[in-house]
mmCIF file of C-alpha atoms in Angstrom:
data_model
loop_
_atom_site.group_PDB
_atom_site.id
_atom_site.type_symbol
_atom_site.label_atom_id
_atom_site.label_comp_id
_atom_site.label_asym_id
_atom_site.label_seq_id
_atom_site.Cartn_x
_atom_site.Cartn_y
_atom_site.Cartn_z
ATOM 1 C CA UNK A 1370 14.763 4.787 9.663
ATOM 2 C CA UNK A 1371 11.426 5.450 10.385
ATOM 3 C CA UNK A 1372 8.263 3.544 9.537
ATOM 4 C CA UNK A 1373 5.364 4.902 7.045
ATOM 5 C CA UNK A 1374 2.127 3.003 8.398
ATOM 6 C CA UNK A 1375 -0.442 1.262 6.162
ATOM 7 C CA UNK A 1376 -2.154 4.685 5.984
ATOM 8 C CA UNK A 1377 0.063 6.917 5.857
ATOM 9 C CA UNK A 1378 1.416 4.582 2.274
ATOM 10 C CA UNK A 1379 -1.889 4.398 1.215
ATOM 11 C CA UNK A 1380 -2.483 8.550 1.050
ATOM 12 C CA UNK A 1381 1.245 8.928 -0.002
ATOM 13 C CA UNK A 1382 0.572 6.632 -3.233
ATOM 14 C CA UNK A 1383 -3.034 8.028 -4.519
ATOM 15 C CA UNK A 1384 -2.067 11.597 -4.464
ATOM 16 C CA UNK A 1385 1.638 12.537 -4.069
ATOM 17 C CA UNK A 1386 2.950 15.532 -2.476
ATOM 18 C CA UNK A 1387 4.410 19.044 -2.311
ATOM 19 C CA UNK A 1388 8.057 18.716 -1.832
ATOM 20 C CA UNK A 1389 9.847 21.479 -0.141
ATOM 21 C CA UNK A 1390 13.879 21.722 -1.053
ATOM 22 C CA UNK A 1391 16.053 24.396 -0.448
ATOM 23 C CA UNK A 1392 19.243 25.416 -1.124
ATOM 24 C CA UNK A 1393 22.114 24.875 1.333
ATOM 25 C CA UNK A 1394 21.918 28.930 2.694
ATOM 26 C CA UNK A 1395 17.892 27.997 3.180
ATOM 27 C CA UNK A 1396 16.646 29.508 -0.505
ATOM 28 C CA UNK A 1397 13.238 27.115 -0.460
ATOM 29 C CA UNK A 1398 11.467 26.032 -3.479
ATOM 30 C CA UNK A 1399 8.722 23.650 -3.451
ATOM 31 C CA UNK A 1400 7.303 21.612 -6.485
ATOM 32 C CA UNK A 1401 4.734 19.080 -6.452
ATOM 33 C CA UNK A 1402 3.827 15.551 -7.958
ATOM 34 C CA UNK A 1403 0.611 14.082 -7.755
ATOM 35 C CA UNK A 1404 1.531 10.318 -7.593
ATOM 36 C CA UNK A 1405 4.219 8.476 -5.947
ATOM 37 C CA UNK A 1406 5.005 4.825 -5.100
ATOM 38 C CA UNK A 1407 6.221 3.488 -1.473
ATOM 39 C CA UNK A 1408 9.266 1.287 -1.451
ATOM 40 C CA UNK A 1409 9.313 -1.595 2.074
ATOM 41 C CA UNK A 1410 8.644 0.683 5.317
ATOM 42 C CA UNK A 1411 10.420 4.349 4.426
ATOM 43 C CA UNK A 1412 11.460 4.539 0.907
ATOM 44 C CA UNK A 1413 8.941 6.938 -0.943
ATOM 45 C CA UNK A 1414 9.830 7.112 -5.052
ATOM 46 C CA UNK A 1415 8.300 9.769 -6.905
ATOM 47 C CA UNK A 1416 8.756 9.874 -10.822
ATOM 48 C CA UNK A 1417 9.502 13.792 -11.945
ATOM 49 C CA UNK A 1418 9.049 15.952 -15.515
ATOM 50 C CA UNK A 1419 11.610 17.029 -17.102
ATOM 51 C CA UNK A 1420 10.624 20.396 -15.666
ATOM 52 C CA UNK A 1421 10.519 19.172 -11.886
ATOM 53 C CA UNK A 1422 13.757 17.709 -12.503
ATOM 54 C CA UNK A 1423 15.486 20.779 -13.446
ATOM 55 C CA UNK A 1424 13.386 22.891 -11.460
ATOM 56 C CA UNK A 1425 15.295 21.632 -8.654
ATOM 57 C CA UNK A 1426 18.090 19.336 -9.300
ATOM 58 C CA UNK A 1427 20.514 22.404 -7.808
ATOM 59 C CA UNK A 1428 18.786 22.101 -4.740
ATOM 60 C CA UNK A 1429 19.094 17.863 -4.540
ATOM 61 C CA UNK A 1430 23.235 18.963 -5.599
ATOM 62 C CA UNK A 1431 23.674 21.455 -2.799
ATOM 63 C CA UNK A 1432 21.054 19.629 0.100
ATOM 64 C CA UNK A 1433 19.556 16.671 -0.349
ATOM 65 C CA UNK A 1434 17.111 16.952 3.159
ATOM 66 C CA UNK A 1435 13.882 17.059 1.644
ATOM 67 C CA UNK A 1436 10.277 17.678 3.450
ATOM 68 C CA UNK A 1437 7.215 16.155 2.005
ATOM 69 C CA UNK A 1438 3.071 16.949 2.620
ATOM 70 C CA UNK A 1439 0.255 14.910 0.720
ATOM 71 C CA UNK A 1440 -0.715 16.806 -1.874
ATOM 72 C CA UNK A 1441 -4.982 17.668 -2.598
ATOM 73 C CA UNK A 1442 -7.730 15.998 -0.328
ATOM 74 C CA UNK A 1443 -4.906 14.172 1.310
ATOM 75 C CA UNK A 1444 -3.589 17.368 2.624
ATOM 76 C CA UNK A 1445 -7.120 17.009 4.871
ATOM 77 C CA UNK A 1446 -7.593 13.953 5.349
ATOM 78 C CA UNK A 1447 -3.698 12.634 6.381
ATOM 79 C CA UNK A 1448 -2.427 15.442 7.767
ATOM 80 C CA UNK A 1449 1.465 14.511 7.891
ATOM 81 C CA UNK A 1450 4.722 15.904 7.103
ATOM 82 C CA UNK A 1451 7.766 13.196 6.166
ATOM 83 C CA UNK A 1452 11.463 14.541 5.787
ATOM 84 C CA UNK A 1453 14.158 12.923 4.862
ATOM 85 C CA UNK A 1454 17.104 12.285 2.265
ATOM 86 C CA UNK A 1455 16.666 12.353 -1.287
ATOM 87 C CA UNK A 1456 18.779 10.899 -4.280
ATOM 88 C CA UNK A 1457 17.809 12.177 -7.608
ATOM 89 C CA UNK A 1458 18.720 9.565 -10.371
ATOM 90 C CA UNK A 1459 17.260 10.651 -13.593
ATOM 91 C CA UNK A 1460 13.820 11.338 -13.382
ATOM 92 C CA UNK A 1461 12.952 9.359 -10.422
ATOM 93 C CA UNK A 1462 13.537 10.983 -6.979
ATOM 94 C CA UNK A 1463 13.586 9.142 -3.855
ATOM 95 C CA UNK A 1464 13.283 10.224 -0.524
ATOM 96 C CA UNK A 1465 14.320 7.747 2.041
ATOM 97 C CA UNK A 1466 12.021 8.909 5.615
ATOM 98 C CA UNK A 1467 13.789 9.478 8.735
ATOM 99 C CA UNK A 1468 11.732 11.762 10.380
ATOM 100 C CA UNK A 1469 7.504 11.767 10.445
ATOM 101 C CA UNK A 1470 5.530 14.581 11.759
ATOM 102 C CA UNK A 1471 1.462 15.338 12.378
ATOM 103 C CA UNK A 1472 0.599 18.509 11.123
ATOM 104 C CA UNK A 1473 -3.352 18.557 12.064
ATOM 105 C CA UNK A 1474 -3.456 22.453 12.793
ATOM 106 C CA UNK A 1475 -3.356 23.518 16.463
ATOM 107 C CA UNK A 1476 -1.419 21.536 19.651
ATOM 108 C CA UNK A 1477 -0.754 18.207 17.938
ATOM 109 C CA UNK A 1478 1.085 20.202 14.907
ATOM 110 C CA UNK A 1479 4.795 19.289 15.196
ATOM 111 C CA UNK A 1480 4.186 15.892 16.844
ATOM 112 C CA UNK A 1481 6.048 13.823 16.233
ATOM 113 C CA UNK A 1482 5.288 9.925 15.082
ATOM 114 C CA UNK A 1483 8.039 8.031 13.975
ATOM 115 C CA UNK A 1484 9.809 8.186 17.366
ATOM 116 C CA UNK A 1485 6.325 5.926 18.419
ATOM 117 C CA UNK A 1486 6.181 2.324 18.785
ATOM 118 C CA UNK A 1487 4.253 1.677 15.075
ATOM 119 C CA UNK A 1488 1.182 0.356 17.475
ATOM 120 C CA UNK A 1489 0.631 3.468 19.097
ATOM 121 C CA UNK A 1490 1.246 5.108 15.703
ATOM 122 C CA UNK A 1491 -2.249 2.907 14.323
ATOM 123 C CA UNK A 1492 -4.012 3.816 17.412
ATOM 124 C CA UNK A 1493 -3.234 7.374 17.067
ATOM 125 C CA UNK A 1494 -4.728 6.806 13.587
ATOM 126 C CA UNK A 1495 -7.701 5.150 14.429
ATOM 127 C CA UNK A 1496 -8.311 7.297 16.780
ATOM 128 C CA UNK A 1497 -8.637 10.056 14.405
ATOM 129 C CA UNK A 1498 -10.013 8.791 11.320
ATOM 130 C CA UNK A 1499 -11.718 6.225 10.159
ATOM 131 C CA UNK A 1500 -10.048 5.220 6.857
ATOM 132 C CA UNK A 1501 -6.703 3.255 6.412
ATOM 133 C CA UNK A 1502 -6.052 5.020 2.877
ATOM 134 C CA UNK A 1503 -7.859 6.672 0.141
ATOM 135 C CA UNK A 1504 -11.052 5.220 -1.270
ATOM 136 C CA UNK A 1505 -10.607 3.466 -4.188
ATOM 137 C CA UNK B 877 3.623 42.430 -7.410
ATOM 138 C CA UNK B 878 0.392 42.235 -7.792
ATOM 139 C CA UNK B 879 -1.827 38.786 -7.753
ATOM 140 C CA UNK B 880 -4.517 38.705 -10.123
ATOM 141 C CA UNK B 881 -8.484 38.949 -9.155
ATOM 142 C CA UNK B 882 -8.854 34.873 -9.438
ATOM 143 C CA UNK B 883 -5.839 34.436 -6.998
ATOM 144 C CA UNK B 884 -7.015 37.011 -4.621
ATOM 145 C CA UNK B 885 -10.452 35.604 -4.816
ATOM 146 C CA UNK B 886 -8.677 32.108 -4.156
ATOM 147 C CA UNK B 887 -6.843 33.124 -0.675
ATOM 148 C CA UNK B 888 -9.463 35.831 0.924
ATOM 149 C CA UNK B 889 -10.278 35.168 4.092
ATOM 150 C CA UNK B 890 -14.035 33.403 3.772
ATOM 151 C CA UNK B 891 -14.098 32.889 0.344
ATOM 152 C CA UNK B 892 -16.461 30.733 -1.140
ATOM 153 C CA UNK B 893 -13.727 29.455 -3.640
ATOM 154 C CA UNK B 894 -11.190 28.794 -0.205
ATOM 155 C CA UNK B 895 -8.098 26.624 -0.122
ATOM 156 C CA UNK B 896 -6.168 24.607 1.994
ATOM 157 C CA UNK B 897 -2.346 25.464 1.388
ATOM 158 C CA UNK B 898 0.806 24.885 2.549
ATOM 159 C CA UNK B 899 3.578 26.747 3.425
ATOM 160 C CA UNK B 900 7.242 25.971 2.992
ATOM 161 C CA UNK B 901 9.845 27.646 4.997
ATOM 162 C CA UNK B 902 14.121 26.877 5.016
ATOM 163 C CA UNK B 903 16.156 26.879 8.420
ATOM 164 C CA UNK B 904 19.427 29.283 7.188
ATOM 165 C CA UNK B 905 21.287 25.906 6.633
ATOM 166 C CA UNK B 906 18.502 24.219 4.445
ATOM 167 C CA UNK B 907 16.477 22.073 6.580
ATOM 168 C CA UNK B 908 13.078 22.307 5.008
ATOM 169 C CA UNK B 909 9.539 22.643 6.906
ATOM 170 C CA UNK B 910 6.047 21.830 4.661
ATOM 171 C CA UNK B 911 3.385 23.595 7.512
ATOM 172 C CA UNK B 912 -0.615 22.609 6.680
ATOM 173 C CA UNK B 913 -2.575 26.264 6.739
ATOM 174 C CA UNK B 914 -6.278 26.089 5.995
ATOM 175 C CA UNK B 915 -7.060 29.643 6.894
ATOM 176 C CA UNK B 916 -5.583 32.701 4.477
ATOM 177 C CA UNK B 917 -6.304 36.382 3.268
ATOM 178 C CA UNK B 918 -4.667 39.014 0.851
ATOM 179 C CA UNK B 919 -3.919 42.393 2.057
ATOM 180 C CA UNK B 920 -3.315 45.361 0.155
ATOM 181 C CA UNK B 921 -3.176 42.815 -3.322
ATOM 182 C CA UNK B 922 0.242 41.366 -2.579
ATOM 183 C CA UNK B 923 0.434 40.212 1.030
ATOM 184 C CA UNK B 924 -0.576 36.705 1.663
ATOM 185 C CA UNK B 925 -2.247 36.390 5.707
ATOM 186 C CA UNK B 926 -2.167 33.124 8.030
ATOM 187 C CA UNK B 927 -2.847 33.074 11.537
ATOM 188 C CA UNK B 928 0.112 31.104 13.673
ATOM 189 C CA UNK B 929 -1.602 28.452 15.291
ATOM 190 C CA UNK B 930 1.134 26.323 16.808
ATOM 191 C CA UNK B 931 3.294 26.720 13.628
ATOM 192 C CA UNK B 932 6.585 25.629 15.937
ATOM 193 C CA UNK B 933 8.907 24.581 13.048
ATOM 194 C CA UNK B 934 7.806 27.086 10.501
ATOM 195 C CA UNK B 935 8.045 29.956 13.263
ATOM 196 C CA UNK B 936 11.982 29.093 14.268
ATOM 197 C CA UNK B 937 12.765 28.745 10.289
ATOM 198 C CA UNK B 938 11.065 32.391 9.547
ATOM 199 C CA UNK B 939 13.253 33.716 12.974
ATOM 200 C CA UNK B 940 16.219 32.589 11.201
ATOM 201 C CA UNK B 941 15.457 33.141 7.297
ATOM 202 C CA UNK B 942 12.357 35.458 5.845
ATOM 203 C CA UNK B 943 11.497 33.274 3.166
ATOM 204 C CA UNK B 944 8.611 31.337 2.114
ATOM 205 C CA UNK B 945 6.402 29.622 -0.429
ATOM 206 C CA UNK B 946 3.146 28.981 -0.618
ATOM 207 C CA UNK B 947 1.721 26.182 -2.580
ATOM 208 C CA UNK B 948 -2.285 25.127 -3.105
ATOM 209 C CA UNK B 949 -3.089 21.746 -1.835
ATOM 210 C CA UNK B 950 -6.894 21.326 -2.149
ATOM 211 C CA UNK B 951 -8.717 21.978 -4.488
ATOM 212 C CA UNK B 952 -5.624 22.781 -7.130
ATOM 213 C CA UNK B 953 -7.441 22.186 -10.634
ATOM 214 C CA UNK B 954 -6.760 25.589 -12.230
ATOM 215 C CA UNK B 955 -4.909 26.799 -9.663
ATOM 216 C CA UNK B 956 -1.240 25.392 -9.719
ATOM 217 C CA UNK B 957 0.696 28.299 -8.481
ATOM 218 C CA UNK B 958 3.563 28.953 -5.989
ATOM 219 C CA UNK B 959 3.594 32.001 -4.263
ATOM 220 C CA UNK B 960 7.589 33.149 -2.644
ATOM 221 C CA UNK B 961 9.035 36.033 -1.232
ATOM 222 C CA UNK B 962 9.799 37.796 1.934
ATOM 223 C CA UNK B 963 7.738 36.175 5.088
ATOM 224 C CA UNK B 964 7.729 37.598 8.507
ATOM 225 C CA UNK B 965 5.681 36.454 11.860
ATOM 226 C CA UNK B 966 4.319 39.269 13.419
ATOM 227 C CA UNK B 967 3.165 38.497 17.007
ATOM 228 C CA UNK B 968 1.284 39.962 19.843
ATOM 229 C CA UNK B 969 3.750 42.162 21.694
ATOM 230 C CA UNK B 970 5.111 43.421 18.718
ATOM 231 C CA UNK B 971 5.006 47.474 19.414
ATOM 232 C CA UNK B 972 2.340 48.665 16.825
ATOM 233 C CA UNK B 973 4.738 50.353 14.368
ATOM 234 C CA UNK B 974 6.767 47.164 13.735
ATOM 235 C CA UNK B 975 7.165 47.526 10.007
ATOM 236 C CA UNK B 976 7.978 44.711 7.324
ATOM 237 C CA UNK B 977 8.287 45.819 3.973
ATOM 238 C CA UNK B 978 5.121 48.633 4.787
ATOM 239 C CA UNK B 979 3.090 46.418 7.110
ATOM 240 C CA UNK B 980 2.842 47.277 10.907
ATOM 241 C CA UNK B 981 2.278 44.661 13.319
ATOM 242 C CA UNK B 982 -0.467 47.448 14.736
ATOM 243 C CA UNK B 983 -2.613 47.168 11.568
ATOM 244 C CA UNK B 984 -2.006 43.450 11.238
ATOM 245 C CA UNK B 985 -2.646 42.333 14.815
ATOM 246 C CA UNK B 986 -6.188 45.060 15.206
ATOM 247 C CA UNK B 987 -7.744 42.656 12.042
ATOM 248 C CA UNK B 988 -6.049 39.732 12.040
ATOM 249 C CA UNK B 989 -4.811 39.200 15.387
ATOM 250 C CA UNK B 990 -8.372 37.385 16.333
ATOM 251 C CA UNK B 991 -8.569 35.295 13.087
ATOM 252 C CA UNK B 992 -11.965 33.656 14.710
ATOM 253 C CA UNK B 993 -13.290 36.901 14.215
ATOM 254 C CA UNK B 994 -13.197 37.289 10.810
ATOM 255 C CA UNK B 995 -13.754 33.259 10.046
ATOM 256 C CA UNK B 996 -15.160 30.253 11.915
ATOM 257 C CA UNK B 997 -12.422 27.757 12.528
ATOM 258 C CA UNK B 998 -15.051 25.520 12.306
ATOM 259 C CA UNK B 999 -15.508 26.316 8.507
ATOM 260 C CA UNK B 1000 -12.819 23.459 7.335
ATOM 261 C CA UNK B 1001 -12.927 20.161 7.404
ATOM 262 C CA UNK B 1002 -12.682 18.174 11.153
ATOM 263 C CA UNK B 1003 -9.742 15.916 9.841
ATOM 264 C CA UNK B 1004 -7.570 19.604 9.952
ATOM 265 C CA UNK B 1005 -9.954 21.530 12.130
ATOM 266 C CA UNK B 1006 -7.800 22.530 15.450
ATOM 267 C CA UNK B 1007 -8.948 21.327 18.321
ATOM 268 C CA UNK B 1008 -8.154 24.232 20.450
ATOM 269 C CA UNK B 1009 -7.192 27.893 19.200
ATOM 270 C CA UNK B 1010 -4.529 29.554 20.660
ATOM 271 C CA UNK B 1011 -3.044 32.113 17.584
ATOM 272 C CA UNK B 1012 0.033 33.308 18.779
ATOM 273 C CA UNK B 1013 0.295 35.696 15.841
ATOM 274 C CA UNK B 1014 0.104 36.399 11.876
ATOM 275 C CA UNK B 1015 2.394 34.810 9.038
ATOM 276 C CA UNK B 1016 2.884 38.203 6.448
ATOM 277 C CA UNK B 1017 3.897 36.814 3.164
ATOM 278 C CA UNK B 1018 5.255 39.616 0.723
ATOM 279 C CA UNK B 1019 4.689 37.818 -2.547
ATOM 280 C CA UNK B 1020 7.256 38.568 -5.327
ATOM 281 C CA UNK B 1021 7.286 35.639 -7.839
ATOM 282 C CA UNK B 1022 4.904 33.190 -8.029
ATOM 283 C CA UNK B 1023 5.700 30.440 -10.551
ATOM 284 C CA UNK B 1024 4.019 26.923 -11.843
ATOM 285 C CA UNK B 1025 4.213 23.897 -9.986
ATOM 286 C CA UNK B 1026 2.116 22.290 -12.498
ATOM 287 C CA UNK B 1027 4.102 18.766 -13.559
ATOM 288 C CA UNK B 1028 4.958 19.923 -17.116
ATOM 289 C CA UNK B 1029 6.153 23.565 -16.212
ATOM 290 C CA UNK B 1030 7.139 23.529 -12.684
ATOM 291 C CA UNK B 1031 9.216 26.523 -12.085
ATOM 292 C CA UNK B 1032 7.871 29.028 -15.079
ATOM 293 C CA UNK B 1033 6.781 32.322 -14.226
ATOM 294 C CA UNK B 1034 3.424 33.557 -14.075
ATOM 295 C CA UNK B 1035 3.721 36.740 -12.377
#
């Protein structure tokens, strides 16, 4: 399980993400959902449309891996990538986070944070940016 | 296919209307990557350009299976769309006639192959700005859908 830091929850929530999904041969399709809601440390819960759902409920049948990037200013300003497994119950799709990823263009791109101790994870973030989450 | 005049205003390289985007590649068995990519250009109205800088996971998934979509991050109002098709990385010591559906890595590589040249990496934002450049090579998107992802339609075809 890996753990999504104050920030990192904070970003997720305001402004949602683009969800990439893909087909078990690797056929990607990627929808996106401009709010979501953060569950204890990994859960992330997103609530779909009727058109997200089916758009790609095959996908969640065949692979349920999903990868997830804030969506809008939060693409800039919390550059990270979460993957993990998804269960699609209705409308509401949520992606439990095993795996957490910087993806700040250049040589940290790919690193990776949730194998961190979550301390070195903050300082990492403070390091980098002043903010803990979105202004309100 | 063609993209229309607003979305090729949208992705050209400089553009005072520029994105930040984001493009999703599969692994052959499904495992998904979402890669950040600030810079972009059209070529010849239907090819989407992004220099590889440091793209690891996104490079091994577009080895293994040529598919890709891009998606608008910031700023989206208006501009909702998903672009997918065929997506190839073609890198320096590709021999110039390396050919993907009409592109050659020689025409690519002589323009694109020094992105700094045609646009200041300094021109986005610190938070994504890289902190050192080293492009290994240019992401060729060969768009042939692009759909919705607006909430309410996600999925429906605009071109």
């Amino acid at each position: 399980m890996a753990i999504l830091s104050p920030r990192m929850k904070g970003w997720l929530e305001r402004f949602g993400c683009h969800i990439g999904t893909a087909t078990k041969s690797g056929f990607p399709t990627t929808i996106v959902v401009e709010q979501a809601a953060v569950e204890g440390d990994s859960v992330v819960s997103f609530d779909l449309t009727d058109a997200q759902v089916n758009h790609i409920k095959d996908n969640m049948q065949e692979n349920p891996y999903v990868a997830l990037a804030p969506h809008a200013i939060a693409s800039i300003r919390a550059a990270y990538q979460f993957k993990g497994a998804a269960t699609l119950s209705g409308n509401t799709l949520k992606v439990d986070v095993k795996e957490i990823y910087c993806t700040k263009p250049g040589p940290e791109a790919a690193l990776r944070l949730d194998t961190l101790p979550q301390e070195h994870v903050i300082k990492f973030e403070e390091s980098r940016w002043r903010d803990v989450g979105p202004p309100k | 296919m063609k993209l229309t005049d607003e979305m090729k205003n949208v992705l050209k390289v400089g553009s005072d209307s520029s994105v930040v985007t984001y493009i999703t590649t599969s692994s052959c068995d499904g495992s998904c990557n979402v890669h950040l990519q600030p810079y972009t250009d059209v070529y010849k109205d239907e090819f989407i350009f992004a220099p590889d800088l440091f793209a690891q996971k996104t490079k091994i998934n577009i080895n293994e299976n040529r598919l890709a979509v891009l998606t608008i991050a910031h700023p989206s109002e208006g501009k909702t769309w998903a672009f997918r098709g065929p997506c190839n990385l073609i890198q320096w010591g590709h021999p110039p006639k390396f050919n993907f559906h009409g592109v050659t890595a020689g025409d690519v590589l002589e323009k694109w192959g020094d992105w700094g040249s045609l646009e200041s990496f300094d021109s986005v934002d610190d938070d994504i700005k890289p902190k050192a450049i080293g492009q290994r090579g240019v992401f060729v998107l060969k768009v042939e859908e692009v759909y919705s992802y607006k909430a309410d339609e996600s999925g429906s075809k605009i071109l």
